[in-house]
CSV table of C-alpha atoms and ligand atoms in Angstrom, one decimal:
chain,number,residue,atom,x,y,z
A,1,SER,CA,-201.0,61.9,172.5
A,2,SER,CA,-199.5,63.2,169.2
A,3,LEU,CA,-196.6,61.2,167.6
A,4,VAL,CA,-195.2,64.4,166.1
A,5,PRO,CA,-191.9,65.4,167.8
A,6,GLU,CA,-191.9,68.8,169.6
A,7,ASN,CA,-188.9,70.0,167.7
A,8,HIS,CA,-189.9,68.8,164.2
A,9,PRO,CA,-189.3,71.6,161.7
A,10,ARG,CA,-192.6,70.8,159.9
A,11,ARG,CA,-194.6,70.2,163.1
A,12,GLU,CA,-197.5,72.5,162.3
A,13,SER,CA,-198.1,70.8,159.0
A,14,LEU,CA,-197.8,67.3,160.5
A,15,LEU,CA,-200.2,68.2,163.3
A,16,LEU,CA,-202.8,69.2,160.6
A,17,ARG,CA,-202.3,65.9,158.9
A,18,GLU,CA,-202.9,64.1,162.2
A,19,ARG,CA,-206.1,66.1,162.7
A,20,LEU,CA,-207.3,65.2,159.2
A,21,THR,CA,-206.4,61.5,159.4
A,22,GLU,CA,-208.1,61.3,162.8
A,23,SER,CA,-211.2,62.9,161.3
A,24,MET,CA,-211.1,60.3,158.6
A,25,ARG,CA,-211.0,57.5,161.0
A,26,GLU,CA,-213.9,59.1,162.8
A,27,GLY,CA,-215.8,59.3,159.5
A,28,SER,CA,-216.3,63.0,158.8
A,29,VAL,CA,-213.4,63.3,156.3
A,30,VAL,CA,-213.3,61.1,153.2
A,31,PRO,CA,-210.0,59.6,151.8
A,32,GLN,CA,-210.3,62.0,148.8
A,33,GLY,CA,-210.3,64.8,151.3
A,34,LEU,CA,-206.8,63.8,152.3
A,35,ILE,CA,-205.7,63.9,148.7
A,36,ALA,CA,-207.2,67.4,148.3
A,37,HIS,CA,-205.3,68.5,151.4
A,38,GLY,CA,-202.0,67.1,150.0
A,39,ARG,CA,-202.5,69.1,146.8
A,40,GLY,CA,-203.2,72.2,149.0
A,41,GLU,CA,-200.0,71.6,151.0
A,42,CYS,CA,-198.0,71.7,147.8
A,43,PHE,CA,-199.3,75.1,146.8
A,44,ASP,CA,-198.9,76.3,150.4
A,45,TYR,CA,-195.3,75.4,150.2
A,46,LEU,CA,-195.0,77.5,147.0
A,47,LEU,CA,-196.7,80.4,148.8
A,48,GLY,CA,-194.2,80.2,151.7
A,49,GLU,CA,-197.0,79.0,154.1
A,50,ARG,CA,-198.0,82.5,154.9
A,51,THR,CA,-200.8,85.0,154.0
A,52,ASN,CA,-199.4,87.2,151.1
A,53,ASP,CA,-200.5,90.7,150.0
A,54,PHE,CA,-202.8,89.4,147.3
A,55,ALA,CA,-204.6,87.2,149.8
A,56,MET,CA,-205.0,90.1,152.2
A,57,LYS,CA,-206.6,92.1,149.3
A,58,SER,CA,-209.1,89.2,148.7
A,59,ILE,CA,-209.8,89.0,152.4
A,60,ASN,CA,-210.6,92.7,152.5
A,61,ALA,CA,-213.0,92.4,149.5
A,62,SER,CA,-214.6,89.3,151.0
A,63,ALA,CA,-215.2,91.0,154.3
A,64,ALA,CA,-216.9,93.9,152.5
A,65,LEU,CA,-219.0,91.6,150.4
A,66,LEU,CA,-220.1,89.6,153.4
A,67,LEU,CA,-221.1,92.8,155.2
A,68,ILE,CA,-223.3,94.0,152.3
A,69,SER,CA,-224.8,90.6,151.5
A,70,SER,CA,-228.4,90.2,152.6
A,71,HIS,CA,-228.2,86.4,152.9
A,72,PRO,CA,-224.6,85.1,153.2
A,73,VAL,CA,-224.2,81.4,153.8
A,74,ILE,CA,-221.1,79.5,155.0
A,75,SER,CA,-220.8,76.1,153.2
A,76,VAL,CA,-218.9,73.5,155.2
A,77,ASN,CA,-217.3,70.3,154.1
A,78,GLY,CA,-215.4,67.6,156.0
A,79,ASN,CA,-212.0,69.1,155.7
A,80,MET,CA,-213.2,72.6,156.8
A,81,ALA,CA,-214.9,71.2,159.8
A,82,ALA,CA,-211.8,69.2,160.8
A,83,LEU,CA,-209.5,72.1,160.3
A,84,THR,CA,-211.3,75.2,161.5
A,85,ALA,CA,-214.7,74.5,163.0
A,86,ARG,CA,-214.4,76.9,165.9
A,87,GLU,CA,-213.4,79.8,163.7
A,88,LEU,CA,-216.2,79.0,161.2
A,89,VAL,CA,-218.7,79.2,164.0
A,90,LYS,CA,-217.3,82.5,165.1
A,91,LEU,CA,-217.5,83.8,161.5
A,92,SER,CA,-221.1,82.6,161.3
A,93,LYS,CA,-222.1,84.6,164.4
A,94,GLU,CA,-220.1,87.7,163.4
A,95,ILE,CA,-222.0,88.1,160.1
A,96,LYS,CA,-225.2,86.2,161.1
A,97,ALA,CA,-224.7,83.7,158.3
A,98,PRO,CA,-225.9,80.2,158.7
A,99,LEU,CA,-223.5,77.2,158.5
A,100,GLU,CA,-224.6,74.6,155.9
A,101,VAL,CA,-223.1,71.2,155.5
A,102,ASN,CA,-222.5,70.7,151.8
A,103,LEU,CA,-220.6,67.6,150.8
A,104,PHE,CA,-219.3,66.3,147.5
A,105,TYR,CA,-219.5,62.8,148.9
A,106,ARG,CA,-222.8,63.2,150.7
A,107,ASN,CA,-224.1,60.6,153.1
A,108,HIS,CA,-226.2,61.0,156.2
A,109,GLU,CA,-223.7,59.6,158.6
A,110,ARG,CA,-221.1,62.2,157.5
A,111,GLU,CA,-223.6,65.0,157.6
A,112,VAL,CA,-224.4,64.2,161.2
A,113,LYS,CA,-220.8,63.9,162.2
A,114,ILE,CA,-219.9,67.3,160.7
A,115,GLU,CA,-223.0,68.8,162.3
A,116,ARG,CA,-221.9,67.4,165.7
A,117,THR,CA,-218.4,68.9,165.2
A,118,LEU,CA,-219.8,72.3,164.5
A,119,LYS,CA,-222.2,72.1,167.4
A,120,GLU,CA,-219.4,71.1,169.7
A,121,ALA,CA,-217.5,74.2,168.4
A,122,GLY,CA,-220.5,76.3,169.5
A,123,ALA,CA,-222.9,76.4,166.6
A,124,GLU,CA,-226.6,76.6,167.5
A,125,GLU,CA,-228.0,75.5,164.2
A,126,VAL,CA,-226.6,73.7,161.2
A,127,LEU,CA,-228.4,73.6,157.9
A,128,GLY,CA,-228.2,71.0,155.1
A,129,VAL,CA,-228.4,67.9,157.3
A,130,GLY,CA,-230.8,65.0,156.3
A,131,ASN,CA,-234.2,66.2,155.0
A,132,ASP,CA,-233.2,69.9,155.3
A,133,ALA,CA,-231.1,69.4,152.1
A,134,SER,CA,-234.3,69.1,150.2
A,135,ALA,CA,-233.7,71.7,147.4
A,136,THR,CA,-231.6,71.2,144.3
A,137,ILE,CA,-229.1,73.2,142.3
A,138,PRO,CA,-229.8,72.9,138.6
A,139,GLU,CA,-227.1,71.4,136.3
A,140,LEU,CA,-225.5,69.3,139.0
A,141,PHE,CA,-226.1,65.6,139.4
A,142,SER,CA,-227.3,63.3,142.2
A,143,GLU,CA,-226.3,64.0,145.8
A,144,ARG,CA,-223.9,66.8,144.8
A,145,ARG,CA,-226.7,69.1,144.0
A,146,ARG,CA,-228.7,68.9,147.3
A,147,VAL,CA,-228.9,72.1,149.3
A,148,SER,CA,-231.0,73.6,152.1
A,149,PRO,CA,-233.9,75.8,151.0
A,150,ARG,CA,-233.2,78.0,154.0
A,151,GLY,CA,-229.5,78.3,153.2
A,152,ILE,CA,-227.5,78.0,149.9
A,153,LEU,CA,-230.7,78.0,147.8
A,154,VAL,CA,-231.7,81.5,148.9
A,155,ALA,CA,-228.2,82.8,149.5
A,156,ASP,CA,-226.9,85.8,147.6
A,157,THR,CA,-223.3,85.0,148.7
A,158,VAL,CA,-221.7,81.6,149.5
A,159,PHE,CA,-218.4,81.3,151.4
A,160,LEU,CA,-216.7,78.0,150.7
A,161,ALA,CA,-213.3,76.4,150.7
A,162,MET,CA,-211.8,73.3,149.1
A,163,GLU,CA,-214.7,73.1,146.8
A,164,ASP,CA,-215.0,71.3,143.5
A,165,GLY,CA,-214.9,73.4,140.3
A,166,ASP,CA,-218.2,72.0,138.9
A,167,ARG,CA,-220.1,73.1,142.0
A,168,THR,CA,-218.6,76.5,142.2
A,169,GLU,CA,-219.5,77.0,138.5
A,170,ALA,CA,-223.1,75.9,139.1
A,171,LEU,CA,-223.5,78.3,142.0
A,172,THR,CA,-222.2,81.3,140.0
A,173,ARG,CA,-224.4,80.3,137.1
A,174,ILE,CA,-227.5,80.6,139.2
A,175,GLY,CA,-226.5,84.0,140.3
A,176,LYS,CA,-224.7,83.5,143.6
A,177,LYS,CA,-221.6,85.4,144.5
A,178,VAL,CA,-219.0,82.9,145.6
A,179,ILE,CA,-216.1,83.6,147.9
A,180,ALA,CA,-213.7,80.7,147.6
A,181,VAL,CA,-210.7,79.9,149.7
A,182,ASP,CA,-208.3,77.8,147.5
A,183,LEU,CA,-204.6,77.4,147.7
A,184,ASN,CA,-204.4,76.6,144.0
A,185,PRO,CA,-204.9,79.7,141.9
A,186,LEU,CA,-205.3,77.5,138.8
A,187,SER,CA,-208.2,75.4,140.0
A,188,ARG,CA,-211.5,75.7,138.3
A,189,THR,CA,-213.0,76.9,141.6
A,190,SER,CA,-210.4,79.7,141.8
A,191,LEU,CA,-211.1,80.8,138.2
A,192,LYS,CA,-214.9,80.7,138.6
A,193,ALA,CA,-215.3,82.3,142.0
A,194,SER,CA,-216.3,86.0,142.4
A,195,ILE,CA,-213.5,86.4,145.0
A,196,THR,CA,-210.7,83.8,145.4
A,197,ILE,CA,-208.6,83.9,148.5
A,198,VAL,CA,-205.4,82.1,147.6
A,199,ASP,CA,-204.3,81.0,151.1
A,200,ASN,CA,-204.8,78.2,153.6
A,201,VAL,CA,-208.3,78.2,155.1
A,202,ILE,CA,-206.8,77.7,158.5
A,203,ARG,CA,-205.1,81.2,158.3
A,204,VAL,CA,-207.9,82.9,156.3
A,205,VAL,CA,-210.9,82.5,158.6
A,206,PRO,CA,-209.4,84.3,161.7
A,207,LEU,CA,-208.1,87.1,159.4
A,208,LEU,CA,-211.5,87.4,157.7
A,209,ILE,CA,-213.2,87.8,161.1
A,210,LYS,CA,-210.7,90.4,162.1
A,211,ARG,CA,-211.3,92.4,158.9
A,212,ILE,CA,-215.1,92.1,159.2
A,213,GLU,CA,-214.8,93.6,162.7
A,214,GLU,CA,-212.7,96.5,161.3
A,215,LEU,CA,-215.1,97.2,158.4
A,216,LYS,CA,-218.3,96.8,160.4
A,217,GLY,CA,-218.6,100.6,161.2
A,218,LYS,CA,-218.2,101.6,157.5
A,219,GLY,CA,-221.0,102.9,155.4
A,220,LYS,CA,-222.6,100.8,152.7
A,221,ASP,CA,-221.2,103.0,149.9
A,222,GLU,CA,-217.7,102.5,151.0
A,223,LEU,CA,-218.2,98.7,151.3
A,224,VAL,CA,-219.7,98.6,147.8
A,225,GLN,CA,-216.7,100.5,146.5
A,226,ILE,CA,-214.3,98.0,148.1
A,227,VAL,CA,-216.1,95.1,146.4
A,228,ASN,CA,-216.4,96.9,143.0
A,229,SER,CA,-212.7,97.8,142.9
A,230,PHE,CA,-211.6,94.2,143.4
A,231,ASP,CA,-210.6,92.4,140.3
A,232,ASN,CA,-210.4,88.6,140.8
A,233,ARG,CA,-208.4,87.9,137.5
A,234,LYS,CA,-205.8,90.5,138.4
A,235,ASN,CA,-205.5,89.0,141.9
A,236,LEU,CA,-205.0,85.5,140.6
A,237,ARG,CA,-202.4,86.8,138.3
A,238,GLU,CA,-200.6,88.4,141.2
A,239,ALA,CA,-200.7,85.1,143.1
A,240,LEU,CA,-199.2,83.2,140.2
A,241,GLN,CA,-196.6,85.9,139.6
A,242,PHE,CA,-195.7,85.7,143.3
A,243,MET,CA,-195.1,82.0,143.1
A,244,SER,CA,-193.1,82.3,140.0
A,245,GLU,CA,-190.9,85.0,141.3
A,246,ARG,CA,-190.4,83.2,144.6
A,247,LEU,CA,-189.4,80.0,142.8
A,248,ASN,CA,-187.0,82.0,140.7
A,249,GLN,CA,-185.4,83.5,143.8
A,250,LEU,CA,-185.2,80.1,145.5
A,251,ALA,CA,-183.5,78.7,142.4
A,252,LEU,CA,-180.9,81.5,142.4
A,253,SER,CA,-180.2,81.0,146.1
A,254,LEU,CA,-179.3,77.3,145.8
B,326,ATP,P1,-211.3,72.1,140.8
B,326,ATP,O1,-212.3,71.1,140.9
B,326,ATP,O2,-211.7,73.4,141.3
B,326,ATP,O3,-210.6,72.2,139.4
B,326,ATP,P2,-209.3,70.3,141.9
B,326,ATP,O4,-210.1,69.2,141.3
B,326,ATP,O5,-207.9,70.5,141.5
B,326,ATP,O6,-210.1,71.7,141.8
B,326,ATP,P3,-210.5,69.6,144.4
B,326,ATP,O7,-210.1,68.4,145.1
B,326,ATP,O8,-211.8,69.6,143.6
B,326,ATP,O9,-209.3,70.1,143.4
B,326,ATP,O10,-210.6,70.9,145.4
B,326,ATP,C1,-209.7,71.0,146.5
B,326,ATP,C2,-209.0,72.3,146.4
B,326,ATP,O11,-208.7,72.7,147.7
B,326,ATP,C3,-207.6,72.2,145.7
B,326,ATP,O12,-207.4,73.2,144.8
B,326,ATP,C4,-206.6,72.4,146.9
B,326,ATP,O13,-205.4,73.1,146.5
B,326,ATP,C5,-207.4,73.2,147.9
B,326,ATP,N1,-207.0,73.0,149.3
B,326,ATP,C6,-206.7,71.9,150.0
B,326,ATP,N2,-206.4,72.2,151.3
B,326,ATP,C7,-206.7,73.5,151.4
B,326,ATP,C8,-206.6,74.3,152.6
B,326,ATP,N3,-206.2,73.9,153.8
B,326,ATP,N4,-206.9,75.6,152.4
B,326,ATP,C9,-207.2,76.1,151.2
B,326,ATP,N5,-207.3,75.4,150.1
B,326,ATP,C10,-207.0,74.1,150.2
B,327,MG,MG1,-212.3,69.0,141.4
């Protein structure tokens, strides 16, 4: 029932837009989520819409960190649920990390819709819905600071995507390790996270699951070593340099 022509050169991208606008009509994605997606699309264009070396390095470090974390939690917002619910559920089962609905624009109706999307995708339990989001993160205001006392509050590592910079910073300030998927290497989230994966969340989650499966048999020392040898600043620098060199080459090829 899609209106996107089969042979359209940007079909994939248009299909994602349809999925998000449909989720907005249904109420799980907010209009601001569409703007955030558009900003992401622009950076994805600059990256060549593929997973580059620096992103693979971040995915490798993230897989190791998730495997050595004692309480990893997957934070889910409206865009994530609309784009990659099934894979997030798979990731959650793979590392035994709960899924927690965590919304910048929180309201009960949206929470329930996102919970339903995750359950339809196979999730058994979803944290952070209604009264479960009864704990608060210091230094954040109003509804933005509510989290589950069984989830993000007690997590040592939080996996998130398309997150706001203030909240990422608040999480790191209270001692959480944050793995952030963000197409913009210059966002505050990218700069504040412990590990930033500069890539599209839709490509990242399946690759992360695959890498976790590969690293699962490794000893703890080796995993710790992978995490410790990762340098997020250096990785962000590589992402920016990649974009800059790519733009330069494109300019020369015109
Ligand atoms: P910050 O608050 O961290 O400074 P921002 O205000 O520029 O960032 P937000 O709207 O708060 O942006 O966060 C959304 C982020 O998610 C943007 O950086 C955007 O590039 C990124 N993004 C959008 N869609 C995707 C996607 N599909 N995969 C990964 N990242 C995405
Ligand atoms: Mg922001």
